[in-house]
JSON list of C-alpha atoms in Angstrom, two decimals:
[
{"chain": "A", "resi": 1, "resn": "MET", "atom": "CA", "xyz": [-55.40, -171.61, -47.96]},
{"chain": "A", "resi": 2, "resn": "SER", "atom": "CA", "xyz": [-52.41, -169.30, -48.04]},
{"chain": "A", "resi": 3, "resn": "LYS", "atom": "CA", "xyz": [-51.84, -166.53, -45.54]},
{"chain": "A", "resi": 4, "resn": "ALA", "atom": "CA", "xyz": [-52.28, -163.84, -48.20]},
{"chain": "A", "resi": 5, "resn": "LYS", "atom": "CA", "xyz": [-55.72, -165.20, -49.24]},
{"chain": "A", "resi": 6, "resn": "LEU", "atom": "CA", "xyz": [-56.81, -165.40, -45.58]},
{"chain": "A", "resi": 7, "resn": "ILE", "atom": "CA", "xyz": [-55.86, -161.76, -45.02]},
{"chain": "A", "resi": 8, "resn": "PHE", "atom": "CA", "xyz": [-57.59, -160.75, -48.27]},
{"chain": "A", "resi": 9, "resn": "TYR", "atom": "CA", "xyz": [-60.86, -162.53, -47.31]},
{"chain": "A", "resi": 10, "resn": "SER", "atom": "CA", "xyz": [-60.73, -161.03, -43.79]},
{"chain": "A", "resi": 11, "resn": "VAL", "atom": "CA", "xyz": [-60.36, -157.52, -45.20]},
{"chain": "A", "resi": 12, "resn": "VAL", "atom": "CA", "xyz": [-63.22, -158.13, -47.65]},
{"chain": "A", "resi": 13, "resn": "ALA", "atom": "CA", "xyz": [-65.46, -159.45, -44.84]},
{"chain": "A", "resi": 14, "resn": "VAL", "atom": "CA", "xyz": [-64.75, -156.41, -42.65]},
{"chain": "A", "resi": 15, "resn": "ALA", "atom": "CA", "xyz": [-65.40, -154.09, -45.61]},
{"chain": "A", "resi": 16, "resn": "VAL", "atom": "CA", "xyz": [-68.74, -155.81, -46.36]},
{"chain": "A", "resi": 17, "resn": "VAL", "atom": "CA", "xyz": [-69.83, -155.43, -42.71]},
{"chain": "A", "resi": 18, "resn": "VAL", "atom": "CA", "xyz": [-68.81, -151.75, -42.59]},
{"chain": "A", "resi": 19, "resn": "VAL", "atom": "CA", "xyz": [-70.54, -151.00, -45.92]},
{"chain": "A", "resi": 20, "resn": "GLY", "atom": "CA", "xyz": [-73.65, -152.88, -44.74]},
{"chain": "A", "resi": 21, "resn": "LEU", "atom": "CA", "xyz": [-73.79, -150.89, -41.47]},
{"chain": "A", "resi": 22, "resn": "CYS", "atom": "CA", "xyz": [-73.28, -147.63, -43.35]},
{"chain": "A", "resi": 23, "resn": "LEU", "atom": "CA", "xyz": [-76.10, -148.48, -45.77]},
{"chain": "A", "resi": 24, "resn": "TYR", "atom": "CA", "xyz": [-78.37, -149.43, -42.88]},
{"chain": "A", "resi": 25, "resn": "ARG", "atom": "CA", "xyz": [-77.48, -146.17, -41.16]},
{"chain": "A", "resi": 26, "resn": "TRP", "atom": "CA", "xyz": [-78.22, -144.21, -44.30]},
{"chain": "A", "resi": 27, "resn": "VAL", "atom": "CA", "xyz": [-81.61, -145.92, -44.75]},
{"chain": "A", "resi": 28, "resn": "ARG", "atom": "CA", "xyz": [-82.62, -145.58, -41.07]},
{"chain": "A", "resi": 29, "resn": "GLY", "atom": "CA", "xyz": [-80.95, -142.21, -40.49]},
{"chain": "A", "resi": 30, "resn": "LEU", "atom": "CA", "xyz": [-79.02, -143.42, -37.44]},
{"chain": "A", "resi": 31, "resn": "PRO", "atom": "CA", "xyz": [-75.29, -143.22, -36.74]},
{"chain": "A", "resi": 32, "resn": "VAL", "atom": "CA", "xyz": [-73.73, -146.71, -36.80]},
{"chain": "A", "resi": 33, "resn": "PHE", "atom": "CA", "xyz": [-72.34, -146.59, -33.27]},
{"chain": "A", "resi": 34, "resn": "GLU", "atom": "CA", "xyz": [-75.53, -145.05, -31.90]},
{"chain": "A", "resi": 35, "resn": "LEU", "atom": "CA", "xyz": [-77.45, -147.94, -33.48]},
{"chain": "A", "resi": 36, "resn": "LEU", "atom": "CA", "xyz": [-75.33, -150.55, -31.69]},
{"chain": "A", "resi": 37, "resn": "ARG", "atom": "CA", "xyz": [-75.55, -148.66, -28.38]},
{"chain": "A", "resi": 38, "resn": "GLU", "atom": "CA", "xyz": [-79.33, -148.30, -28.72]},
{"chain": "A", "resi": 39, "resn": "GLU", "atom": "CA", "xyz": [-79.86, -152.07, -29.15]},
{"chain": "A", "resi": 40, "resn": "LYS", "atom": "CA", "xyz": [-77.87, -152.82, -25.98]},
{"chain": "A", "resi": 41, "resn": "GLN", "atom": "CA", "xyz": [-79.77, -150.17, -24.03]},
{"chain": "A", "resi": 42, "resn": "MET", "atom": "CA", "xyz": [-83.13, -151.56, -25.14]},
{"chain": "A", "resi": 43, "resn": "GLU", "atom": "CA", "xyz": [-82.12, -155.09, -24.11]},
{"chain": "A", "resi": 44, "resn": "ARG", "atom": "CA", "xyz": [-81.00, -153.84, -20.68]},
{"chain": "A", "resi": 45, "resn": "THR", "atom": "CA", "xyz": [-84.15, -151.72, -20.37]},
{"chain": "A", "resi": 46, "resn": "ALA", "atom": "CA", "xyz": [-86.38, -154.72, -21.09]},
{"chain": "A", "resi": 47, "resn": "THR", "atom": "CA", "xyz": [-84.59, -156.75, -18.40]},
{"chain": "A", "resi": 48, "resn": "ILE", "atom": "CA", "xyz": [-85.01, -153.96, -15.84]},
{"chain": "A", "resi": 49, "resn": "LEU", "atom": "CA", "xyz": [-88.71, -153.51, -16.67]},
{"chain": "A", "resi": 50, "resn": "ARG", "atom": "CA", "xyz": [-89.36, -157.27, -16.31]},
{"chain": "A", "resi": 51, "resn": "SER", "atom": "CA", "xyz": [-87.64, -157.27, -12.91]},
{"chain": "A", "resi": 52, "resn": "VAL", "atom": "CA", "xyz": [-89.59, -154.24, -11.67]},
{"chain": "A", "resi": 53, "resn": "SER", "atom": "CA", "xyz": [-92.92, -155.58, -12.95]},
{"chain": "A", "resi": 54, "resn": "ASN", "atom": "CA", "xyz": [-92.32, -158.93, -11.22]},
{"chain": "A", "resi": 55, "resn": "THR", "atom": "CA", "xyz": [-91.28, -157.55, -7.82]},
{"chain": "A", "resi": 56, "resn": "HIS", "atom": "CA", "xyz": [-92.75, -154.00, -7.88]},
{"chain": "A", "resi": 57, "resn": "ARG", "atom": "CA", "xyz": [-89.47, -152.94, -6.28]},
{"chain": "A", "resi": 58, "resn": "TRP", "atom": "CA", "xyz": [-86.43, -151.13, -7.55]},
{"chain": "A", "resi": 59, "resn": "VAL", "atom": "CA", "xyz": [-83.26, -150.98, -5.44]},
{"chain": "A", "resi": 60, "resn": "PHE", "atom": "CA", "xyz": [-81.13, -147.83, -5.88]},
{"chain": "A", "resi": 61, "resn": "LEU", "atom": "CA", "xyz": [-78.66, -148.11, -3.00]},
{"chain": "A", "resi": 62, "resn": "THR", "atom": "CA", "xyz": [-77.37, -150.93, -0.81]},
{"chain": "A", "resi": 63, "resn": "VAL", "atom": "CA", "xyz": [-75.94, -150.18, 2.61]},
{"chain": "A", "resi": 64, "resn": "GLU", "atom": "CA", "xyz": [-73.66, -152.71, 4.32]},
{"chain": "A", "resi": 65, "resn": "ASP", "atom": "CA", "xyz": [-72.73, -151.85, 7.87]},
{"chain": "A", "resi": 66, "resn": "GLU", "atom": "CA", "xyz": [-71.81, -153.25, 11.26]},
{"chain": "A", "resi": 67, "resn": "GLU", "atom": "CA", "xyz": [-73.06, -152.26, 14.67]},
{"chain": "A", "resi": 68, "resn": "VAL", "atom": "CA", "xyz": [-71.00, -153.02, 17.79]},
{"chain": "A", "resi": 69, "resn": "VAL", "atom": "CA", "xyz": [-73.00, -153.36, 21.00]},
{"chain": "A", "resi": 70, "resn": "VAL", "atom": "CA", "xyz": [-71.24, -153.55, 24.38]},
{"chain": "A", "resi": 71, "resn": "ARG", "atom": "CA", "xyz": [-72.95, -154.31, 27.68]},
{"chain": "A", "resi": 72, "resn": "GLU", "atom": "CA", "xyz": [-71.02, -153.72, 30.86]},
{"chain": "A", "resi": 73, "resn": "HIS", "atom": "CA", "xyz": [-71.30, -156.12, 33.81]},
{"chain": "A", "resi": 74, "resn": "ARG", "atom": "CA", "xyz": [-69.63, -156.20, 37.17]},
{"chain": "A", "resi": 75, "resn": "PHE", "atom": "CA", "xyz": [-68.12, -159.62, 36.41]},
{"chain": "A", "resi": 76, "resn": "GLY", "atom": "CA", "xyz": [-67.24, -159.11, 32.75]},
{"chain": "A", "resi": 77, "resn": "ASN", "atom": "CA", "xyz": [-68.50, -157.27, 29.72]},
{"chain": "A", "resi": 78, "resn": "VAL", "atom": "CA", "xyz": [-70.29, -158.57, 26.64]},
{"chain": "A", "resi": 79, "resn": "ALA", "atom": "CA", "xyz": [-69.50, -157.33, 23.13]},
{"chain": "A", "resi": 80, "resn": "LYS", "atom": "CA", "xyz": [-71.09, -158.40, 19.85]},
{"chain": "A", "resi": 81, "resn": "ILE", "atom": "CA", "xyz": [-70.81, -157.26, 16.23]},
{"chain": "A", "resi": 82, "resn": "TYR", "atom": "CA", "xyz": [-74.03, -157.23, 14.21]},
{"chain": "A", "resi": 83, "resn": "PRO", "atom": "CA", "xyz": [-73.52, -157.08, 10.39]},
{"chain": "A", "resi": 84, "resn": "THR", "atom": "CA", "xyz": [-76.39, -155.53, 8.41]},
{"chain": "A", "resi": 85, "resn": "TYR", "atom": "CA", "xyz": [-77.31, -155.27, 4.73]},
{"chain": "A", "resi": 86, "resn": "TYR", "atom": "CA", "xyz": [-80.15, -152.95, 3.74]},
{"chain": "A", "resi": 87, "resn": "GLU", "atom": "CA", "xyz": [-81.54, -152.21, 0.28]},
{"chain": "A", "resi": 88, "resn": "LEU", "atom": "CA", "xyz": [-82.91, -148.70, -0.22]},
{"chain": "A", "resi": 89, "resn": "GLY", "atom": "CA", "xyz": [-85.29, -148.05, -3.07]},
{"chain": "A", "resi": 90, "resn": "ILE", "atom": "CA", "xyz": [-88.92, -147.60, -4.02]},
{"chain": "A", "resi": 91, "resn": "GLU", "atom": "CA", "xyz": [-91.90, -149.87, -4.14]},
{"chain": "A", "resi": 92, "resn": "LEU", "atom": "CA", "xyz": [-94.36, -149.25, -6.98]},
{"chain": "A", "resi": 93, "resn": "ASP", "atom": "CA", "xyz": [-97.97, -150.09, -6.21]},
{"chain": "A", "resi": 94, "resn": "ASP", "atom": "CA", "xyz": [-100.26, -151.22, -9.05]},
{"chain": "A", "resi": 95, "resn": "SER", "atom": "CA", "xyz": [-103.03, -148.95, -7.80]},
{"chain": "A", "resi": 96, "resn": "LEU", "atom": "CA", "xyz": [-100.95, -145.79, -8.17]},
{"chain": "A", "resi": 97, "resn": "GLN", "atom": "CA", "xyz": [-100.56, -143.90, -11.42]},
{"chain": "A", "resi": 98, "resn": "TRP", "atom": "CA", "xyz": [-96.86, -143.10, -11.10]},
{"chain": "A", "resi": 99, "resn": "VAL", "atom": "CA", "xyz": [-96.01, -142.27, -14.71]},
{"chain": "A", "resi": 100, "resn": "ASP", "atom": "CA", "xyz": [-97.64, -140.01, -17.26]},
{"chain": "A", "resi": 101, "resn": "VAL", "atom": "CA", "xyz": [-96.23, -139.60, -20.79]},
{"chain": "A", "resi": 102, "resn": "ARG", "atom": "CA", "xyz": [-97.61, -136.74, -22.89]},
{"chain": "A", "resi": 103, "resn": "GLU", "atom": "CA", "xyz": [-96.89, -134.96, -26.15]},
{"chain": "A", "resi": 104, "resn": "GLN", "atom": "CA", "xyz": [-96.15, -131.27, -25.61]},
{"chain": "A", "resi": 105, "resn": "ASP", "atom": "CA", "xyz": [-95.16, -129.04, -28.52]},
{"chain": "A", "resi": 106, "resn": "GLY", "atom": "CA", "xyz": [-93.94, -132.01, -30.55]},
{"chain": "A", "resi": 107, "resn": "THR", "atom": "CA", "xyz": [-91.86, -133.51, -27.72]},
{"chain": "A", "resi": 108, "resn": "ARG", "atom": "CA", "xyz": [-92.62, -136.48, -25.50]},
{"chain": "A", "resi": 109, "resn": "VAL", "atom": "CA", "xyz": [-92.47, -135.60, -21.81]},
{"chain": "A", "resi": 110, "resn": "ALA", "atom": "CA", "xyz": [-92.55, -138.21, -19.06]},
{"chain": "A", "resi": 111, "resn": "SER", "atom": "CA", "xyz": [-93.76, -137.05, -15.63]},
{"chain": "A", "resi": 112, "resn": "LEU", "atom": "CA", "xyz": [-93.04, -139.44, -12.78]},
{"chain": "A", "resi": 113, "resn": "HIS", "atom": "CA", "xyz": [-94.63, -139.28, -9.32]},
{"chain": "A", "resi": 114, "resn": "LEU", "atom": "CA", "xyz": [-92.51, -141.61, -7.21]},
{"chain": "A", "resi": 115, "resn": "PRO", "atom": "CA", "xyz": [-93.05, -142.88, -3.66]},
{"chain": "A", "resi": 116, "resn": "PRO", "atom": "CA", "xyz": [-90.45, -142.01, -1.01]},
{"chain": "A", "resi": 117, "resn": "VAL", "atom": "CA", "xyz": [-87.26, -144.04, -0.69]},
{"chain": "A", "resi": 118, "resn": "LYS", "atom": "CA", "xyz": [-87.48, -146.71, 1.99]},
{"chain": "A", "resi": 119, "resn": "ILE", "atom": "CA", "xyz": [-85.80, -149.91, 3.16]},
{"chain": "A", "resi": 120, "resn": "LEU", "atom": "CA", "xyz": [-87.07, -152.70, 0.91]},
{"chain": "A", "resi": 121, "resn": "ASN", "atom": "CA", "xyz": [-85.73, -155.61, 2.96]},
{"chain": "A", "resi": 122, "resn": "PRO", "atom": "CA", "xyz": [-86.50, -154.72, 6.59]},
{"chain": "A", "resi": 123, "resn": "ALA", "atom": "CA", "xyz": [-86.82, -158.35, 7.68]},
{"chain": "A", "resi": 124, "resn": "ASP", "atom": "CA", "xyz": [-83.79, -159.64, 5.74]},
{"chain": "A", "resi": 125, "resn": "GLY", "atom": "CA", "xyz": [-81.35, -156.80, 6.39]},
{"chain": "A", "resi": 126, "resn": "PHE", "atom": "CA", "xyz": [-80.43, -158.06, 9.81]},
{"chain": "A", "resi": 127, "resn": "ASP", "atom": "CA", "xyz": [-79.20, -161.66, 10.00]},
{"chain": "A", "resi": 128, "resn": "ALA", "atom": "CA", "xyz": [-78.93, -163.04, 13.54]},
{"chain": "A", "resi": 129, "resn": "THR", "atom": "CA", "xyz": [-76.89, -166.04, 12.31]},
{"chain": "A", "resi": 130, "resn": "LYS", "atom": "CA", "xyz": [-74.00, -163.77, 11.28]},
{"chain": "A", "resi": 131, "resn": "VAL", "atom": "CA", "xyz": [-73.57, -162.09, 14.67]},
{"chain": "A", "resi": 132, "resn": "ILE", "atom": "CA", "xyz": [-69.98, -162.19, 15.91]},
{"chain": "A", "resi": 133, "resn": "ASN", "atom": "CA", "xyz": [-69.43, -162.64, 19.63]},
{"chain": "A", "resi": 134, "resn": "VAL", "atom": "CA", "xyz": [-66.30, -160.62, 20.46]},
{"chain": "A", "resi": 135, "resn": "TYR", "atom": "CA", "xyz": [-66.15, -161.48, 24.16]},
{"chain": "A", "resi": 136, "resn": "GLY", "atom": "CA", "xyz": [-68.35, -162.29, 27.12]},
{"chain": "A", "resi": 137, "resn": "ASP", "atom": "CA", "xyz": [-71.60, -164.16, 27.48]},
{"chain": "A", "resi": 138, "resn": "ALA", "atom": "CA", "xyz": [-75.19, -162.93, 27.71]},
{"chain": "A", "resi": 139, "resn": "ASP", "atom": "CA", "xyz": [-78.47, -164.57, 28.64]},
{"chain": "A", "resi": 140, "resn": "ASP", "atom": "CA", "xyz": [-81.39, -164.74, 26.18]},
{"chain": "A", "resi": 141, "resn": "ASP", "atom": "CA", "xyz": [-83.06, -161.50, 27.35]},
{"chain": "A", "resi": 142, "resn": "GLU", "atom": "CA", "xyz": [-79.82, -159.56, 27.14]},
{"chain": "A", "resi": 143, "resn": "GLN", "atom": "CA", "xyz": [-79.02, -160.99, 23.69]},
{"chain": "A", "resi": 144, "resn": "ARG", "atom": "CA", "xyz": [-82.48, -159.98, 22.48]},
{"chain": "A", "resi": 145, "resn": "GLY", "atom": "CA", "xyz": [-82.01, -156.47, 23.88]},
{"chain": "A", "resi": 146, "resn": "MET", "atom": "CA", "xyz": [-78.58, -156.13, 22.27]},
{"chain": "A", "resi": 147, "resn": "MET", "atom": "CA", "xyz": [-79.95, -157.30, 18.93]},
{"chain": "A", "resi": 148, "resn": "GLU", "atom": "CA", "xyz": [-82.87, -154.81, 19.07]},
{"chain": "A", "resi": 149, "resn": "GLU", "atom": "CA", "xyz": [-80.47, -151.97, 19.89]},
{"chain": "A", "resi": 150, "resn": "ALA", "atom": "CA", "xyz": [-78.16, -152.92, 17.00]},
{"chain": "A", "resi": 151, "resn": "GLU", "atom": "CA", "xyz": [-81.07, -153.22, 14.58]},
{"chain": "A", "resi": 152, "resn": "ARG", "atom": "CA", "xyz": [-82.56, -149.87, 15.60]},
{"chain": "A", "resi": 153, "resn": "LYS", "atom": "CA", "xyz": [-79.24, -148.02, 15.26]},
{"chain": "A", "resi": 154, "resn": "SER", "atom": "CA", "xyz": [-78.20, -149.67, 11.98]},
{"chain": "A", "resi": 155, "resn": "ARG", "atom": "CA", "xyz": [-81.62, -149.08, 10.41]},
{"chain": "A", "resi": 156, "resn": "ALA", "atom": "CA", "xyz": [-81.53, -145.41, 11.41]},
{"chain": "A", "resi": 157, "resn": "ARG", "atom": "CA", "xyz": [-78.05, -145.06, 9.85]},
{"chain": "A", "resi": 158, "resn": "ALA", "atom": "CA", "xyz": [-79.16, -146.84, 6.67]},
{"chain": "A", "resi": 159, "resn": "LEU", "atom": "CA", "xyz": [-82.10, -144.41, 6.33]},
{"chain": "A", "resi": 160, "resn": "SER", "atom": "CA", "xyz": [-79.98, -141.33, 6.99]},
{"chain": "A", "resi": 161, "resn": "GLU", "atom": "CA", "xyz": [-80.76, -138.18, 5.02]},
{"chain": "A", "resi": 162, "resn": "ALA", "atom": "CA", "xyz": [-77.52, -138.59, 3.01]},
{"chain": "A", "resi": 163, "resn": "ASN", "atom": "CA", "xyz": [-78.39, -142.19, 2.03]},
{"chain": "A", "resi": 164, "resn": "ARG", "atom": "CA", "xyz": [-81.96, -141.27, 1.08]},
{"chain": "A", "resi": 165, "resn": "LYS", "atom": "CA", "xyz": [-80.72, -138.38, -1.08]},
{"chain": "A", "resi": 166, "resn": "GLN", "atom": "CA", "xyz": [-78.14, -140.63, -2.78]},
{"chain": "A", "resi": 167, "resn": "ALA", "atom": "CA", "xyz": [-80.79, -143.28, -3.49]},
{"chain": "A", "resi": 168, "resn": "ALA", "atom": "CA", "xyz": [-83.09, -140.56, -4.91]},
{"chain": "A", "resi": 169, "resn": "ARG", "atom": "CA", "xyz": [-80.27, -139.26, -7.14]},
{"chain": "A", "resi": 170, "resn": "ASN", "atom": "CA", "xyz": [-79.58, -142.81, -8.37]},
{"chain": "A", "resi": 171, "resn": "ALA", "atom": "CA", "xyz": [-83.31, -143.32, -9.00]},
{"chain": "A", "resi": 172, "resn": "SER", "atom": "CA", "xyz": [-83.58, -140.04, -10.94]},
{"chain": "A", "resi": 173, "resn": "GLU", "atom": "CA", "xyz": [-80.62, -141.02, -13.11]},
{"chain": "A", "resi": 174, "resn": "HIS", "atom": "CA", "xyz": [-81.97, -144.53, -13.80]},
{"chain": "A", "resi": 175, "resn": "PHE", "atom": "CA", "xyz": [-85.51, -143.36, -14.57]},
{"chain": "A", "resi": 176, "resn": "THR", "atom": "CA", "xyz": [-84.26, -140.55, -16.81]},
{"chain": "A", "resi": 177, "resn": "ASN", "atom": "CA", "xyz": [-82.08, -142.99, -18.78]},
{"chain": "A", "resi": 178, "resn": "LEU", "atom": "CA", "xyz": [-84.92, -145.50, -18.97]},
{"chain": "A", "resi": 179, "resn": "PHE", "atom": "CA", "xyz": [-87.51, -143.10, -20.35]},
{"chain": "A", "resi": 180, "resn": "MET", "atom": "CA", "xyz": [-85.02, -141.43, -22.70]},
{"chain": "A", "resi": 181, "resn": "THR", "atom": "CA", "xyz": [-84.25, -144.91, -24.07]},
{"chain": "A", "resi": 182, "resn": "LEU", "atom": "CA", "xyz": [-87.98, -145.46, -24.52]},
{"chain": "A", "resi": 183, "resn": "GLY", "atom": "CA", "xyz": [-88.17, -142.35, -26.73]},
{"chain": "A", "resi": 184, "resn": "CYS", "atom": "CA", "xyz": [-89.03, -139.51, -24.34]},
{"chain": "A", "resi": 185, "resn": "ASP", "atom": "CA", "xyz": [-87.37, -136.15, -24.89]},
{"chain": "A", "resi": 186, "resn": "SER", "atom": "CA", "xyz": [-87.50, -135.03, -21.26]},
{"chain": "A", "resi": 187, "resn": "VAL", "atom": "CA", "xyz": [-88.28, -136.54, -17.86]},
{"chain": "A", "resi": 188, "resn": "THR", "atom": "CA", "xyz": [-89.54, -134.74, -14.76]},
{"chain": "A", "resi": 189, "resn": "ILE", "atom": "CA", "xyz": [-89.56, -136.51, -11.40]},
{"chain": "A", "resi": 190, "resn": "GLU", "atom": "CA", "xyz": [-91.62, -135.55, -8.37]},
{"chain": "A", "resi": 191, "resn": "TRP", "atom": "CA", "xyz": [-91.13, -137.38, -5.06]},
{"chain": "A", "resi": 192, "resn": "ARG", "atom": "CA", "xyz": [-94.20, -137.94, -2.91]},
{"chain": "A", "resi": 193, "resn": "LYS", "atom": "CA", "xyz": [-93.93, -137.09, 0.77]},
{"chain": "A", "resi": 194, "resn": "ARG", "atom": "CA", "xyz": [-93.72, -139.85, 3.35]}
]
């Protein structure tokens, strides 16, 4: 096949696709690019909903941090670095009615009543196998005490007011996008108290 014929057939194929999309848009009343964007959003939305329904958890912020703990001794100090990884989000209980979608004046309104943001991986956020011994040596009781101090401080930092507010903002954005994709016209979110 000559180069000219190949170019001609490519142009015809592109024209057929464009005309087909325009006809589909005209029949359905949707802009072509909005149609393509909507299909991708629905696919992503379905994946997110499957994940949430399987785990009942939705992570909105991850916090990676390190806590340095130093113990002073007369014959030498001990210093260790404790890496942490916490996931902040919400846990949705089956027994709670957390979403209500209603028709009001011809518009669909979703009202969400969400539980407070919390650490979703309290047991897994602190990995004792990844502790870095900077210098010195400690007995078992001292190591346990150092680890408890590091865990307490890092958990408090992970659940700081700024981190909780950021996770809540992320959650509000995700839920608003999700319910708008599902056909709601507006979304209101109310956070339950601790």
